[in-house]
XYZ file of C-alpha atoms in Angstrom:
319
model
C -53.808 -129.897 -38.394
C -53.046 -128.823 -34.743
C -52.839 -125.596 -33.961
C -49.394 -123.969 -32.843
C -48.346 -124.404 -29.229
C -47.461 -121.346 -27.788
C -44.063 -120.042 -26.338
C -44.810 -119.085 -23.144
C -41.009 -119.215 -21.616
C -40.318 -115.424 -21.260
C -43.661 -115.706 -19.811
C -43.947 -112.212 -17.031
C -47.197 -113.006 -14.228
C -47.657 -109.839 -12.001
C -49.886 -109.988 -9.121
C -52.097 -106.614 -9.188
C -51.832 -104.346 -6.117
C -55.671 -104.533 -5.923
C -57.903 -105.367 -2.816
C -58.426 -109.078 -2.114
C -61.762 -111.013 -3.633
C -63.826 -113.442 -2.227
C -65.082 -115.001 -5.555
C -63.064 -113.205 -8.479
C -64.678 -114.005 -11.591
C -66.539 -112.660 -14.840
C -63.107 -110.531 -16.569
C -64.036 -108.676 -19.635
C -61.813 -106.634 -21.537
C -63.995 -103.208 -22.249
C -61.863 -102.452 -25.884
C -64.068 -99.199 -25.649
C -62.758 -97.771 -22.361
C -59.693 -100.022 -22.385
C -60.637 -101.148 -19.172
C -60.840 -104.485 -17.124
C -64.473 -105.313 -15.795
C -64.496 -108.004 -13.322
C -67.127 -108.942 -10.293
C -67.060 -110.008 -6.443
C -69.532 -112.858 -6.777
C -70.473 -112.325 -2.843
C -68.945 -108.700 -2.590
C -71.309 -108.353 -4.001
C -68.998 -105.996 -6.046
C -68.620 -104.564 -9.762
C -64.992 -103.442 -10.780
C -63.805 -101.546 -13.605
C -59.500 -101.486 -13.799
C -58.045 -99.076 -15.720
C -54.321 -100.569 -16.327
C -53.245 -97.233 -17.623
C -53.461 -94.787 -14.794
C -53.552 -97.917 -12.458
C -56.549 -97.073 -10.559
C -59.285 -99.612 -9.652
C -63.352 -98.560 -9.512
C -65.676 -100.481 -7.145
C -69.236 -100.220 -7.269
C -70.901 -102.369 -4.368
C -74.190 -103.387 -5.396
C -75.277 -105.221 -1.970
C -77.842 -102.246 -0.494
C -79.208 -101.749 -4.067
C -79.925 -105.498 -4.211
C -81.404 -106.024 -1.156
C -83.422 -103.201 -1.770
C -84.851 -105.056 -4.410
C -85.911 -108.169 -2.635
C -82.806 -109.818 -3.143
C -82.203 -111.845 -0.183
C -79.633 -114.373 1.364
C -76.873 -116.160 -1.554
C -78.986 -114.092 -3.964
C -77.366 -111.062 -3.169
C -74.744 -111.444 -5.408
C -73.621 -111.042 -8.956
C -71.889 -113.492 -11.206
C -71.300 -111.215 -14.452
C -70.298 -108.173 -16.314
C -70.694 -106.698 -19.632
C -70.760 -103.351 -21.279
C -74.220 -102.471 -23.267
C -74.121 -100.790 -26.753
C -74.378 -97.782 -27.041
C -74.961 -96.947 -23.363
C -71.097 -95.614 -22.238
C -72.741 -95.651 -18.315
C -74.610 -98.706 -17.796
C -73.273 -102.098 -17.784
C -75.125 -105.786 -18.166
C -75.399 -107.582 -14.798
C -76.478 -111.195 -14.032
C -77.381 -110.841 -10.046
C -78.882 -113.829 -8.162
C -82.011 -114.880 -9.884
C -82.239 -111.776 -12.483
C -80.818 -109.842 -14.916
C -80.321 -106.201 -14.018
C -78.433 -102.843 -15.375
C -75.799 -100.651 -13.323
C -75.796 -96.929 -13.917
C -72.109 -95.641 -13.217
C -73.055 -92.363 -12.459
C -75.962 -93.069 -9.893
C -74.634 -96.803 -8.636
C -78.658 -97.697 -9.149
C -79.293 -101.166 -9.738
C -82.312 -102.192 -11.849
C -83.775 -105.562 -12.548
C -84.868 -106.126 -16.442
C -85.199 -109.974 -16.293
C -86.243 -112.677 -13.521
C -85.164 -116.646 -13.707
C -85.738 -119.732 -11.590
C -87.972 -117.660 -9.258
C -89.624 -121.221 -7.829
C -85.961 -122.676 -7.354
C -84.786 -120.769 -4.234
C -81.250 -123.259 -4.372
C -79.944 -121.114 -7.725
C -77.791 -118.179 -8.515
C -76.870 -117.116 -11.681
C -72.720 -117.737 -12.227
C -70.954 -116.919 -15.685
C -72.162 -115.061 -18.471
C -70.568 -113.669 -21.562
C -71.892 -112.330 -25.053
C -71.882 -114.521 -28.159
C -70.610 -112.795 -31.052
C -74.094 -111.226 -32.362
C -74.213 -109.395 -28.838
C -77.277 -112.233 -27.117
C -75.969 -112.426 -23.937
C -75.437 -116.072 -22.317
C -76.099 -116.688 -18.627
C -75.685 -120.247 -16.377
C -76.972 -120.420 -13.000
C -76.120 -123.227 -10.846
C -77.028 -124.409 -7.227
C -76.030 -122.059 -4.377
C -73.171 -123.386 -2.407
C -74.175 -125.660 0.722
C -71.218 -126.322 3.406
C -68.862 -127.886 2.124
C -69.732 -126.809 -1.329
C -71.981 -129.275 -2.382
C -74.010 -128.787 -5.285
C -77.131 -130.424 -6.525
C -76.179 -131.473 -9.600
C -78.726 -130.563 -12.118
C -80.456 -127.635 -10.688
C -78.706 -125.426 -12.912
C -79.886 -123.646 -16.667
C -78.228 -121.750 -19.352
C -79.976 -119.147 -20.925
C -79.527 -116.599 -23.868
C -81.164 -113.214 -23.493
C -81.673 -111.651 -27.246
C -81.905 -107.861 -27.907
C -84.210 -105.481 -26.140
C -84.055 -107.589 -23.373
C -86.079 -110.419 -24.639
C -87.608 -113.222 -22.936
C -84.322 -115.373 -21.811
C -84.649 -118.654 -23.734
C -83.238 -122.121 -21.871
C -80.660 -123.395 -24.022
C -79.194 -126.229 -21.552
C -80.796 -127.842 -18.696
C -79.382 -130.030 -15.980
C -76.208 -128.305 -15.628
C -74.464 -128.675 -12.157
C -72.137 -125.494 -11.974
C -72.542 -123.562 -15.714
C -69.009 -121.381 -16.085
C -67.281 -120.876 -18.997
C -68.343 -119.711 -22.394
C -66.200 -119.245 -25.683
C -67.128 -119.108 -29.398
C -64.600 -119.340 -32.487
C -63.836 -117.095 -34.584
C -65.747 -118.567 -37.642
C -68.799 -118.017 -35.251
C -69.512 -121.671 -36.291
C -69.334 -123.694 -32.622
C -69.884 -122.474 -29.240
C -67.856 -123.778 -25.785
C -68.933 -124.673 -22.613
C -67.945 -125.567 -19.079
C -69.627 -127.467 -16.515
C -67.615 -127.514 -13.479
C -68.712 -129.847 -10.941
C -68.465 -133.094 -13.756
C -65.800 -131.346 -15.005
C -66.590 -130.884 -18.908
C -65.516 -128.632 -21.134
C -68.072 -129.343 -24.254
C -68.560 -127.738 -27.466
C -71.568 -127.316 -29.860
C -72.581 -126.623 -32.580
C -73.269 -122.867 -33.154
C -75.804 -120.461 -35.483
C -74.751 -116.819 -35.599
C -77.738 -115.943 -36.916
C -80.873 -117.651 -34.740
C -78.565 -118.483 -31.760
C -79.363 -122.158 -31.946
C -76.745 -124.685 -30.317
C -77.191 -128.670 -30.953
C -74.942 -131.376 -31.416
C -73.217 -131.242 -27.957
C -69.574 -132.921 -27.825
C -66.888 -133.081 -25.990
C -64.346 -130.567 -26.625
C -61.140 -131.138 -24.080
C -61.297 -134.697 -21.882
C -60.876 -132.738 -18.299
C -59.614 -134.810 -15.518
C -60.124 -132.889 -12.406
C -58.374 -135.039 -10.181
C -55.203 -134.444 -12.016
C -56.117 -130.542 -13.344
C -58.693 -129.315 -10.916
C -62.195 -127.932 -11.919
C -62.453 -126.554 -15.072
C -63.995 -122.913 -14.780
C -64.143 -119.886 -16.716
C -62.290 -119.382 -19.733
C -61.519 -117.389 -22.989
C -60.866 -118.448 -26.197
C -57.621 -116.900 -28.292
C -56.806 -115.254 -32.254
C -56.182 -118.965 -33.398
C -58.875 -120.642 -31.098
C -56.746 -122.360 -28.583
C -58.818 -122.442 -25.524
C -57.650 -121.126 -22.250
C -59.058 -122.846 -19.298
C -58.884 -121.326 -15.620
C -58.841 -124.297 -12.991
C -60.495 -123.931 -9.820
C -57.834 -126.314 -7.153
C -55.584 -126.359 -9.764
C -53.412 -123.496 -9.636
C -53.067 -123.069 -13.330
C -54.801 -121.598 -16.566
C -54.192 -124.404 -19.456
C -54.067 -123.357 -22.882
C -55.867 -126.504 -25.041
C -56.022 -126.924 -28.696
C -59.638 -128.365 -29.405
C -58.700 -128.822 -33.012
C -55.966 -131.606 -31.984
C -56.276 -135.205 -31.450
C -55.711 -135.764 -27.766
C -56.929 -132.657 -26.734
C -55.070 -132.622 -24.029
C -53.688 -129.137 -22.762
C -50.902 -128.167 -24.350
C -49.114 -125.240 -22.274
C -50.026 -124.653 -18.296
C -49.132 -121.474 -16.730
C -48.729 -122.043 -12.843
C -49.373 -118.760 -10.810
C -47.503 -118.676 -7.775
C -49.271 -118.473 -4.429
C -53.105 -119.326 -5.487
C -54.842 -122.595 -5.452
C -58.674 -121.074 -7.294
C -58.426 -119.859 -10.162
C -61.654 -118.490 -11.830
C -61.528 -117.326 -15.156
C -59.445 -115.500 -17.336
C -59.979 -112.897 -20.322
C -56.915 -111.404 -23.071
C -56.828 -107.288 -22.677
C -54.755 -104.751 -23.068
C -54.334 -102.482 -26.339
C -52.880 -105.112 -28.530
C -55.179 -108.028 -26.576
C -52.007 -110.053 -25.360
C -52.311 -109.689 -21.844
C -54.470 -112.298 -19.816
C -55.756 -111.158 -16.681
C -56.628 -113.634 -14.997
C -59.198 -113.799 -11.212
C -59.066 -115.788 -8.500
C -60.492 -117.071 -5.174
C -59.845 -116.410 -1.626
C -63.312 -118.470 -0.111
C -61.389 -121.928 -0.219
C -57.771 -121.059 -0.424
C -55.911 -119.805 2.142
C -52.924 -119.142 0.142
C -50.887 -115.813 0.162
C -52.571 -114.738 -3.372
C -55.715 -115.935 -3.210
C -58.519 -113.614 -4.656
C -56.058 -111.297 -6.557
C -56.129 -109.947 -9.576
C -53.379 -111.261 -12.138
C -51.663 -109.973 -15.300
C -49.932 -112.327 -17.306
C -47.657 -111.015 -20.419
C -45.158 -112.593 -23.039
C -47.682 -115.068 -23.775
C -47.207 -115.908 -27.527
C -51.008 -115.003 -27.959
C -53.949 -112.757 -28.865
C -57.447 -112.303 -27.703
C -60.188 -111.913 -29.531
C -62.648 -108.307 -28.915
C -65.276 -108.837 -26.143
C -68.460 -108.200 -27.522
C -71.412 -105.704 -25.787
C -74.824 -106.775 -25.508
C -77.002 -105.589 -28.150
C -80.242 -103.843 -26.804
């Protein structure tokens, strides 16, 4: 049976009064601090909003990176998310590694390297799957005018303790977003540059994926590229899309798949990726691009409320 469509009429977008991004992406709703953590791919920048006294944290990771070796498109970071039981560090993936960010020092340090040999990769999104592994997808850095080669990218799953990463999916052109259900039973996916948004099957307890399927027929001529997304209470999928101006909600449980509600933000052509926060989860903030759009609102920070919809708890990363 499909799921309900939302009523999204007395839908309320606000555009945050928040500095301009170059490459919004990663949001994660921090249910611990009730704060917003979202990156500056190429900032290369680490923010943590705090909707309640309105103030916005930045944490500019470029000298610590380059510091570290990091060099060229590599200085950069694609991801955020909070660690267990560690209130001041957070979870990085940064160019070709994974690293930690003390908040009261600003030190970055590396606990993981990938792709070492393939100087053409960065890592992109990353997210936590419901046991706290943390899932990472690099794809090829960006070559004038964005051109990507299309199977130079990897997604990986890093277990607790920082274990060796394990490649889950190879010849992935641009790896974005990740989702699970709430069943823990399948696991989403997006590849951006084919546009697909896929789905497989999922094992809470080893980690293993298999059986790879499509989940929502994308056309990206009509809808732009699929990019991040997030996945809601009743597991409709919503689906940021980069050219497309919109975030569409998409039942994968339906027939046609095809989305069923579209929120058009005003002003903004890339949209990255989009996360449900707030106290009761039913606000979607929602990040954006400024790199290719020279629209008025490009690389802001949105809030979208009235939705007819809950989020589901970000999950930490289990050390």
């Amino acid at each position: 049976m499909p799921l309900p469509k939302p009523d999204v009429s007395q839908a309320k977008i606000e555009v945050l009064s928040l500095p301009k991004m170059n490459l919004g992406e990663g949001p994660h709703w921090n249910d611990q601090t009730q704060c917003l953590l979202y990156v500056d791919i190429y900032g290369p920048s680490v923010f943590i909003y705090n909707p309640k006294t309105d103030t916005n944290t930045e944490y500019n990771i470029r000298s610590e990176l380059e510091r570290l070796g990091a060099k060229g498109n590599r200085v950069s970071v694609g991801a955020v998310v909070p660690i267990c039981d560690e209130p001041d560090k957070l979870l990085l993936a940064t160019g070709n590694h994974i690293a930690t960010l003390d908040l009261k020092t600003g030190g970055v340090a590396f606990v993981s390297e990938f792709e070492d040999g393939k100087a053409e990769t960065r890592f992109n999104d990353g997210k936590c799957d419901p046991h706290g592994r943390f899932w990472a997808g690099t794809m090829s850095i960006e070559v004038y005018p964005d051109v990507h080669d299309k199977e130079a990218g990897n997604l990986y799953c890093i277990n607790s303790g920082f274990a060796k990463p394990q490649l889950e999916v190879d010849k992935i052109a641009i790896s974005n977003g990740l989702a699970w259900s709430r069943d823990q039973r399948l696991m989403y996916f997006v590849d951006s540059t084919p546009g697909s948004v896929d789905v497989f099957d999922y094992n809470v307890q080893s980690g293993c994926i298999s059986n790879r399927q499509t989940a929502v027929p994308w056309d990206p001529e009509k809808l732009g590229s699929p990019d991040g997304m997030t996945i809601d209470s009743l597991g409709r999928l919503w689906i940021a899309s980069y050219g497309g101006s919109a975030v569409h909600c998409c039942d994968p449980t339906s027939q046609d798949k095809s989305p069923v509600v579209s929120i058009h933000l005003p002003e903004v052509d890339c949209i990255t990726s989009c996360c449900f926060g707030g106290e009761k989860l039913d606000e979607l903030y929602v990040t954006s691009a400024s790199k290719d759009d020279p629209l008025r609102n490009a690389g802001r920070l949105f809030r979208i409320t009235n939705l007819d919809a809950t989020g589901n708890l970000g999950v930490a990363y289990s050390p």
